[in-house]
Each structure stands twice: as structure tokens, then as C-alpha cells.
Amino acid sequence: MPIDLERALGAELPGREFSWTPTDVQLYHLGLGAGGRPTDPAELRYLDDRAPQVLPTFATVAPTLGETEPPRVSFPGIEIDLAKVVHGHQEVVVHKPIPATGKATSTGRIAEIWDKGSSAVVVQEQTVTGSDGELLWTARSSIFAKGEGGFGGERGPSTRAQLPERDADLELVVPTLPQQALLYRLCGDRNPLHSDPAFAAGAGFPAPILHGLCTYGVVCKALTDAVAEADASAVAGFRARFAGVLYPGETLRIRAWRSDGEVVAAVTVDERDGAPVLHDVALRLR
């Protein structure tokens, strides 16, 4: 069914009430590979039993914690086969540090829809408010749906951020675990693309791929550790555009440049001759 642009654009998304505990935060951080230095006090701040610090990227899983069904791409005027969908970009702005325990309500809308000809890009915006009425975070994300274009919409922007024309200020090498996707999916993203070899093959991949949001979180943590002394409360936001896939067990290489109030970066994978994984990466500091 083609996208119904008039019905879909600006449509409100169902609200959601949700909560989380320190155990949920710990599981999320473990899903990103936290704990690899099990005697490092800075590392253990992510895994404290009572008050673990919370990476801003926890916002991407908090509303769906505990879900066990594969997600559906079903919005007003939009019905898309999950196998056609890849994540386009993700941005989280945290208005104050996320607490280790919380209750919140999310509201959302379809903010943008772009017709790329052979594909479609759908942008969602979610606003999350704590039980005390204070704004916690705002998230924007896009999905790229193959074969869903041609519905008569605008093509949309195609600009790409430029990296500084100088050597990187720091370079980080971050291994991932062979079982990382199987662990990360326990945070609520049960898309079989990340766990079922047959489903992955049907989508054109030789093996299950790591969740884009897992890679996103891994990179946020690595940059937080490197430029903010492992202090998650010093991070005001994080964004990235998904440029390629990562297979569990591969090694990320992060080249980063310090700028005014933020760190920009490019992320590639070592095992495939520097194939791109994330573009337009920016960690914003408070």
C-alpha cells in the first residue's frame, strides 16, 4: 500500500507511559559492552546497583523496554514491511540528565516524509516528559524504506555534514562482541534482522547485523569516556546518521574532532577496509 502523504504527514503517534529501573539501565549499558574493564571505577559508574549513571542514548530504548514482539512499521497512512526498513538517523537531546529510576510519558508525531523515488524517508519526533511534569528528552529519528517511494512527495534535503580538514584530535578503536546483538535485543528491539540468519538472508545480508541503535550507543559511550571523563551527565545530546552495517564481533574505529561545545566524528569498521558505519556524528556537551 503506497504512503498516504496527506494522512501521514503531521499525524500524531500513540502516546505511551513507561518506567525504568536501575536494572534496566544496567542491562542497556551491558548491551553496549559496558563492563569490559570490570575493576575500573569510571566503568562501574554505568553498572551501579542503585544509581547507575545513564547515557543519553538510553532514551532510544526506555519506551520499549521488555517488549518481546518484533516492531511494526504501522502509522496513520503508512504500512511498510519490516524487511524493507533500515534506520536512517537518530538524534537525542536530553534536557537534564536521565535519572536511574523514572516514570515518563511520550508524545510523538510524523514530522517529515520524503520521497526519494525508489524509497521513502519517514521522520518521527518524540517528546518525553517525566512524572513531575518536567521535559526529559526529545528524540528525532528517521527510517529509510526501500521500494516505498513514488508517492508524490518532495524529495527533501540531501546535505551531509563536512568533517574538519585536519587530522583527527583523537582516534578510538572499539571492539564489539560476537553475541552483542543477542544481548542488546533484550532491551526491547526484537527485529529478527539482528538474530535470525534466515530473516537476515531474506533482507540481503549474509548474517544478522548489529542494531544500528546499539552501534549508536556504543559510539556515544566511547566518546563520553574519552572526552567527558566518563561522565554521562556532561552530555547534552547525541546524533548520528547510519551509513552502513556492522556485524557483531567487528571493530569500530572512531575518528573525532573537538569543536565548540561538541565533538564530531566519523565511524568505520576495521575488518572491511574502513567501510563507513556512522556519518554526521556529534556529541554535544553541557
Short mmCIF file of C-alpha atoms in Angstrom, two decimals:
data_model
loop_
_atom_site.label_atom_id
_atom_site.label_comp_id
_atom_site.label_asym_id
_atom_site.label_seq_id
_atom_site.Cartn_x
_atom_site.Cartn_y
_atom_site.Cartn_z
CA MET A 1 0.00 0.00 0.00
CA PRO A 2 1.57 3.35 -1.02
CA ILE A 3 2.17 6.02 1.59
CA ASP A 4 -0.82 8.34 2.02
CA LEU A 5 1.08 11.60 2.38
CA GLU A 6 -1.91 13.75 3.25
CA ARG A 7 -2.94 11.44 6.07
CA ALA A 8 0.54 10.62 7.34
CA LEU A 9 2.43 13.92 7.44
CA GLY A 10 1.99 15.55 10.84
CA ALA A 11 -0.03 12.63 12.19
CA GLU A 12 0.09 12.20 15.94
CA LEU A 13 1.54 8.93 17.19
CA PRO A 14 0.04 6.99 20.09
CA GLY A 15 1.26 8.23 23.47
CA ARG A 16 2.97 5.85 25.82
CA GLU A 17 3.51 5.69 29.56
CA PHE A 18 6.59 3.80 30.67
CA SER A 19 9.04 3.41 33.53
CA TRP A 20 12.53 2.09 34.14
CA THR A 21 14.75 0.92 36.98
CA PRO A 22 18.49 0.74 37.66
CA THR A 23 18.42 -2.86 36.42
CA ASP A 24 17.07 -1.69 33.06
CA VAL A 25 19.85 0.88 32.84
CA GLN A 26 22.46 -1.74 33.72
CA LEU A 27 21.13 -4.12 31.06
CA TYR A 28 21.23 -1.39 28.44
CA HIS A 29 24.80 -0.48 29.27
CA LEU A 30 25.84 -4.14 29.26
CA GLY A 31 24.23 -4.40 25.82
CA LEU A 32 26.62 -1.67 24.68
CA GLY A 33 29.62 -3.58 26.05
CA ALA A 34 29.98 -1.78 29.38
CA GLY A 35 31.90 -3.74 32.00
CA GLY A 36 34.80 -4.63 29.75
CA ARG A 37 37.06 -3.08 32.38
CA PRO A 38 35.40 -4.65 35.44
CA THR A 39 37.69 -3.07 38.04
CA ASP A 40 37.72 0.46 36.59
CA PRO A 41 35.72 2.81 38.86
CA ALA A 42 34.75 5.00 35.90
CA GLU A 43 33.40 1.97 34.02
CA LEU A 44 31.49 0.74 37.04
CA ARG A 45 29.55 4.01 37.24
CA TYR A 46 27.47 2.64 34.35
CA LEU A 47 26.64 -0.51 36.32
CA ASP A 48 26.00 0.63 39.89
CA ASP A 49 23.16 -1.33 41.51
CA ARG A 50 21.33 1.66 42.99
CA ALA A 51 22.16 4.74 40.97
CA PRO A 52 23.97 3.97 37.73
CA GLN A 53 24.70 6.97 35.57
CA VAL A 54 22.60 6.95 32.42
CA LEU A 55 23.85 7.55 28.90
CA PRO A 56 21.59 9.88 26.89
CA THR A 57 21.17 7.11 24.31
CA PHE A 58 19.18 5.11 26.89
CA ALA A 59 16.33 7.31 25.66
CA THR A 60 16.17 5.19 22.49
CA VAL A 61 15.17 2.03 24.39
CA ALA A 62 13.41 3.31 27.52
CA PRO A 63 9.88 3.41 25.99
CA THR A 64 10.07 -0.18 24.68
CA LEU A 65 11.85 -1.99 27.50
CA GLY A 66 10.58 -5.52 27.92
CA GLU A 67 8.81 -5.76 24.58
CA THR A 68 9.16 -9.21 23.00
CA GLU A 69 7.34 -8.81 19.69
CA PRO A 70 9.11 -7.57 16.55
CA PRO A 71 8.34 -3.90 15.90
CA ARG A 72 5.79 -2.90 13.25
CA VAL A 73 6.11 -0.01 10.83
CA SER A 74 2.46 0.95 11.06
CA PHE A 75 1.47 4.61 11.33
CA PRO A 76 -1.51 6.61 10.05
CA GLY A 77 -1.21 6.41 6.26
CA ILE A 78 1.90 4.23 6.42
CA GLU A 79 2.20 0.43 6.33
CA ILE A 80 5.67 -0.91 5.48
CA ASP A 81 7.16 -4.40 5.54
CA LEU A 82 9.79 -4.52 8.29
CA ALA A 83 12.25 -6.29 5.96
CA LYS A 84 12.33 -3.17 3.74
CA VAL A 85 13.30 -0.81 6.55
CA VAL A 86 16.67 0.42 7.77
CA HIS A 87 17.37 3.16 10.30
CA GLY A 88 18.30 6.47 8.69
CA HIS A 89 19.35 8.76 11.52
CA GLN A 90 18.86 9.25 15.25
CA GLU A 91 19.17 12.28 17.49
CA VAL A 92 18.53 12.60 21.22
CA VAL A 93 18.57 15.88 23.14
CA VAL A 94 18.45 15.43 26.92
CA HIS A 95 17.11 18.46 28.73
CA LYS A 96 18.52 17.24 32.03
CA PRO A 97 20.42 14.08 33.00
CA ILE A 98 18.22 10.99 32.79
CA PRO A 99 17.63 9.55 36.29
CA ALA A 100 18.42 5.92 37.09
CA THR A 101 14.77 5.34 38.08
CA GLY A 102 11.87 7.06 36.41
CA LYS A 103 8.36 7.22 35.03
CA ALA A 104 7.54 9.18 31.91
CA THR A 105 5.07 9.81 29.12
CA SER A 106 5.94 10.17 25.46
CA THR A 107 4.06 12.00 22.72
CA GLY A 108 5.04 11.97 19.08
CA ARG A 109 4.26 12.86 15.51
CA ILE A 110 5.36 12.17 11.96
CA ALA A 111 7.46 15.28 11.40
CA GLU A 112 8.68 14.78 7.82
CA ILE A 113 8.18 12.40 4.88
CA TRP A 114 10.50 12.49 1.87
CA ASP A 115 10.01 10.77 -1.48
CA LYS A 116 13.41 9.63 -2.75
CA GLY A 117 11.99 8.00 -5.87
CA SER A 118 12.70 4.33 -5.24
CA SER A 119 12.48 4.73 -1.47
CA ALA A 120 10.86 6.79 1.27
CA VAL A 121 12.20 8.51 4.38
CA VAL A 122 9.88 8.88 7.37
CA VAL A 123 10.96 11.14 10.26
CA GLN A 124 9.42 10.79 13.72
CA GLU A 125 9.74 13.22 16.63
CA GLN A 126 9.11 12.12 20.22
CA THR A 127 8.92 14.30 23.31
CA VAL A 128 9.24 12.67 26.73
CA THR A 129 8.07 14.23 29.98
CA GLY A 130 8.78 12.89 33.46
CA SER A 131 6.12 12.15 36.07
CA ASP A 132 6.99 15.50 37.69
CA GLY A 133 5.95 17.31 34.51
CA GLU A 134 9.49 18.30 33.52
CA LEU A 135 10.76 17.71 30.00
CA LEU A 136 13.31 14.88 29.97
CA TRP A 137 14.33 14.41 26.36
CA THR A 138 13.40 14.99 22.73
CA ALA A 139 14.22 12.37 20.11
CA ARG A 140 14.14 12.54 16.31
CA SER A 141 14.67 9.52 14.12
CA SER A 142 14.18 8.52 10.53
CA ILE A 143 13.63 5.24 8.72
CA PHE A 144 14.63 4.54 5.14
CA ALA A 145 12.10 2.27 3.42
CA LYS A 146 13.26 0.58 0.22
CA GLY A 147 10.70 0.37 -2.58
CA GLU A 148 8.23 2.74 -0.87
CA GLY A 149 8.91 5.92 -2.85
CA GLY A 150 6.99 7.31 -5.80
CA PHE A 151 4.01 8.57 -3.78
CA GLY A 152 4.30 12.17 -4.97
CA GLY A 153 6.07 13.81 -2.05
CA GLU A 154 9.00 16.23 -2.00
CA ARG A 155 12.47 14.74 -2.33
CA GLY A 156 13.79 16.51 0.76
CA PRO A 157 17.31 17.56 1.74
CA SER A 158 20.41 15.63 0.76
CA THR A 159 23.07 17.66 2.56
CA ARG A 160 25.82 15.99 4.54
CA ALA A 161 27.91 17.50 7.32
CA GLN A 162 31.54 18.15 6.47
CA LEU A 163 34.31 16.98 8.76
CA PRO A 164 37.26 19.27 9.62
CA GLU A 165 40.06 19.23 7.05
CA ARG A 166 42.76 18.28 9.55
CA ASP A 167 43.96 15.25 11.41
CA ALA A 168 41.53 13.91 14.00
CA ASP A 169 42.05 15.06 17.59
CA LEU A 170 41.57 11.53 18.82
CA GLU A 171 41.11 8.06 17.37
CA LEU A 172 39.38 5.28 19.27
CA VAL A 173 39.32 1.57 18.47
CA VAL A 174 36.27 -0.19 19.94
CA PRO A 175 35.69 -3.94 19.54
CA THR A 176 32.18 -5.37 19.64
CA LEU A 177 31.13 -8.78 20.95
CA PRO A 178 30.06 -11.69 18.72
CA GLN A 179 26.91 -12.04 20.86
CA GLN A 180 26.28 -8.31 21.15
CA ALA A 181 23.07 -8.23 19.07
CA LEU A 182 21.61 -11.15 21.04
CA LEU A 183 22.28 -9.28 24.28
CA TYR A 184 21.17 -5.85 23.08
CA ARG A 185 17.84 -7.17 21.77
CA LEU A 186 16.80 -7.86 25.38
CA CYS A 187 16.36 -4.10 25.73
CA GLY A 188 13.24 -4.36 23.58
CA ASP A 189 14.26 -4.40 19.90
CA ARG A 190 13.33 -7.89 18.71
CA ASN A 191 13.66 -7.25 14.98
CA PRO A 192 14.72 -10.69 13.63
CA LEU A 193 17.17 -8.96 11.29
CA HIS A 194 19.52 -8.94 14.28
CA SER A 195 19.07 -12.54 15.45
CA ASP A 196 17.62 -14.78 12.71
CA PRO A 197 20.10 -15.80 9.96
CA ALA A 198 17.29 -16.79 7.58
CA PHE A 199 15.49 -13.47 8.01
CA ALA A 200 18.76 -11.59 7.52
CA ALA A 201 19.45 -13.54 4.33
CA GLY A 202 15.98 -12.67 3.04
CA ALA A 203 16.81 -8.99 3.62
CA GLY A 204 20.05 -9.35 1.62
CA PHE A 205 22.60 -9.75 4.43
CA PRO A 206 25.00 -12.70 4.85
CA ALA A 207 24.38 -12.78 8.60
CA PRO A 208 22.36 -10.92 11.26
CA ILE A 209 23.58 -7.36 11.67
CA LEU A 210 24.07 -5.36 14.84
CA HIS A 211 21.25 -2.98 15.70
CA GLY A 212 22.04 0.49 14.42
CA LEU A 213 20.97 1.88 17.78
CA CYS A 214 23.41 -0.43 19.52
CA THR A 215 26.26 0.92 17.40
CA TYR A 216 24.90 4.40 18.13
CA GLY A 217 25.06 3.75 21.87
CA VAL A 218 28.48 2.12 21.71
CA VAL A 219 29.91 5.19 19.98
CA CYS A 220 28.21 7.58 22.41
CA LYS A 221 29.72 5.70 25.35
CA ALA A 222 33.18 5.60 23.77
CA LEU A 223 33.15 9.36 23.14
CA THR A 224 31.72 10.08 26.59
CA ASP A 225 34.51 8.07 28.16
CA ALA A 226 37.17 9.78 26.05
CA VAL A 227 36.13 13.44 26.09
CA ALA A 228 33.88 13.80 29.16
CA GLU A 229 35.87 11.67 31.63
CA ALA A 230 33.14 9.02 31.53
CA ASP A 231 30.60 11.48 32.96
CA ALA A 232 27.27 10.86 31.21
CA SER A 233 25.70 13.90 32.89
CA ALA A 234 28.09 16.13 30.90
CA VAL A 235 26.46 15.07 27.62
CA ALA A 236 23.50 17.16 26.40
CA GLY A 237 22.79 15.29 23.19
CA PHE A 238 23.99 12.85 20.58
CA ARG A 239 23.20 12.42 16.92
CA ALA A 240 24.35 10.22 14.05
CA ARG A 241 23.38 9.15 10.56
CA PHE A 242 23.52 5.43 9.77
CA ALA A 243 25.83 4.91 6.80
CA GLY A 244 26.41 1.16 6.76
CA VAL A 245 26.04 -2.08 8.66
CA LEU A 246 28.14 -3.57 11.41
CA TYR A 247 28.27 -7.29 12.11
CA PRO A 248 28.60 -8.41 15.75
CA GLY A 249 32.25 -9.05 16.60
CA GLU A 250 33.64 -6.43 14.22
CA THR A 251 35.78 -3.50 15.36
CA LEU A 252 34.75 0.15 15.23
CA ARG A 253 37.23 2.91 14.52
CA ILE A 254 36.12 6.35 15.67
CA ARG A 255 37.94 9.46 14.39
CA ALA A 256 36.84 12.52 16.34
CA TRP A 257 37.41 16.27 16.27
CA ARG A 258 36.73 18.73 19.08
CA SER A 259 34.66 21.76 18.15
CA ASP A 260 32.77 24.50 20.02
CA GLY A 261 30.74 22.70 22.66
CA GLU A 262 30.69 19.40 20.81
CA VAL A 263 32.74 16.58 19.34
CA VAL A 264 32.12 15.49 15.75
CA ALA A 265 33.18 12.10 14.47
CA ALA A 266 33.18 9.54 11.68
CA VAL A 267 32.89 5.82 12.41
CA THR A 268 34.17 2.97 10.22
CA VAL A 269 34.75 -0.76 10.56
CA ASP A 270 38.30 -2.11 10.52
CA GLU A 271 37.59 -5.60 9.19
CA ARG A 272 36.10 -4.30 5.92
CA ASP A 273 38.75 -1.80 4.83
CA GLY A 274 37.27 1.15 6.66
CA ALA A 275 33.70 0.73 5.42
CA PRO A 276 31.52 3.55 6.83
CA VAL A 277 29.15 2.78 9.69
CA LEU A 278 28.07 6.19 11.07
CA HIS A 279 28.28 9.64 9.47
CA ASP A 280 27.42 13.09 10.82
CA VAL A 281 28.17 12.02 14.40
CA ALA A 282 28.08 14.74 17.04
CA LEU A 283 28.27 14.55 20.84
CA ARG A 284 27.07 17.82 22.38
CA LEU A 285 28.45 18.77 25.79
CA ARG A 286 26.80 20.84 28.50
#
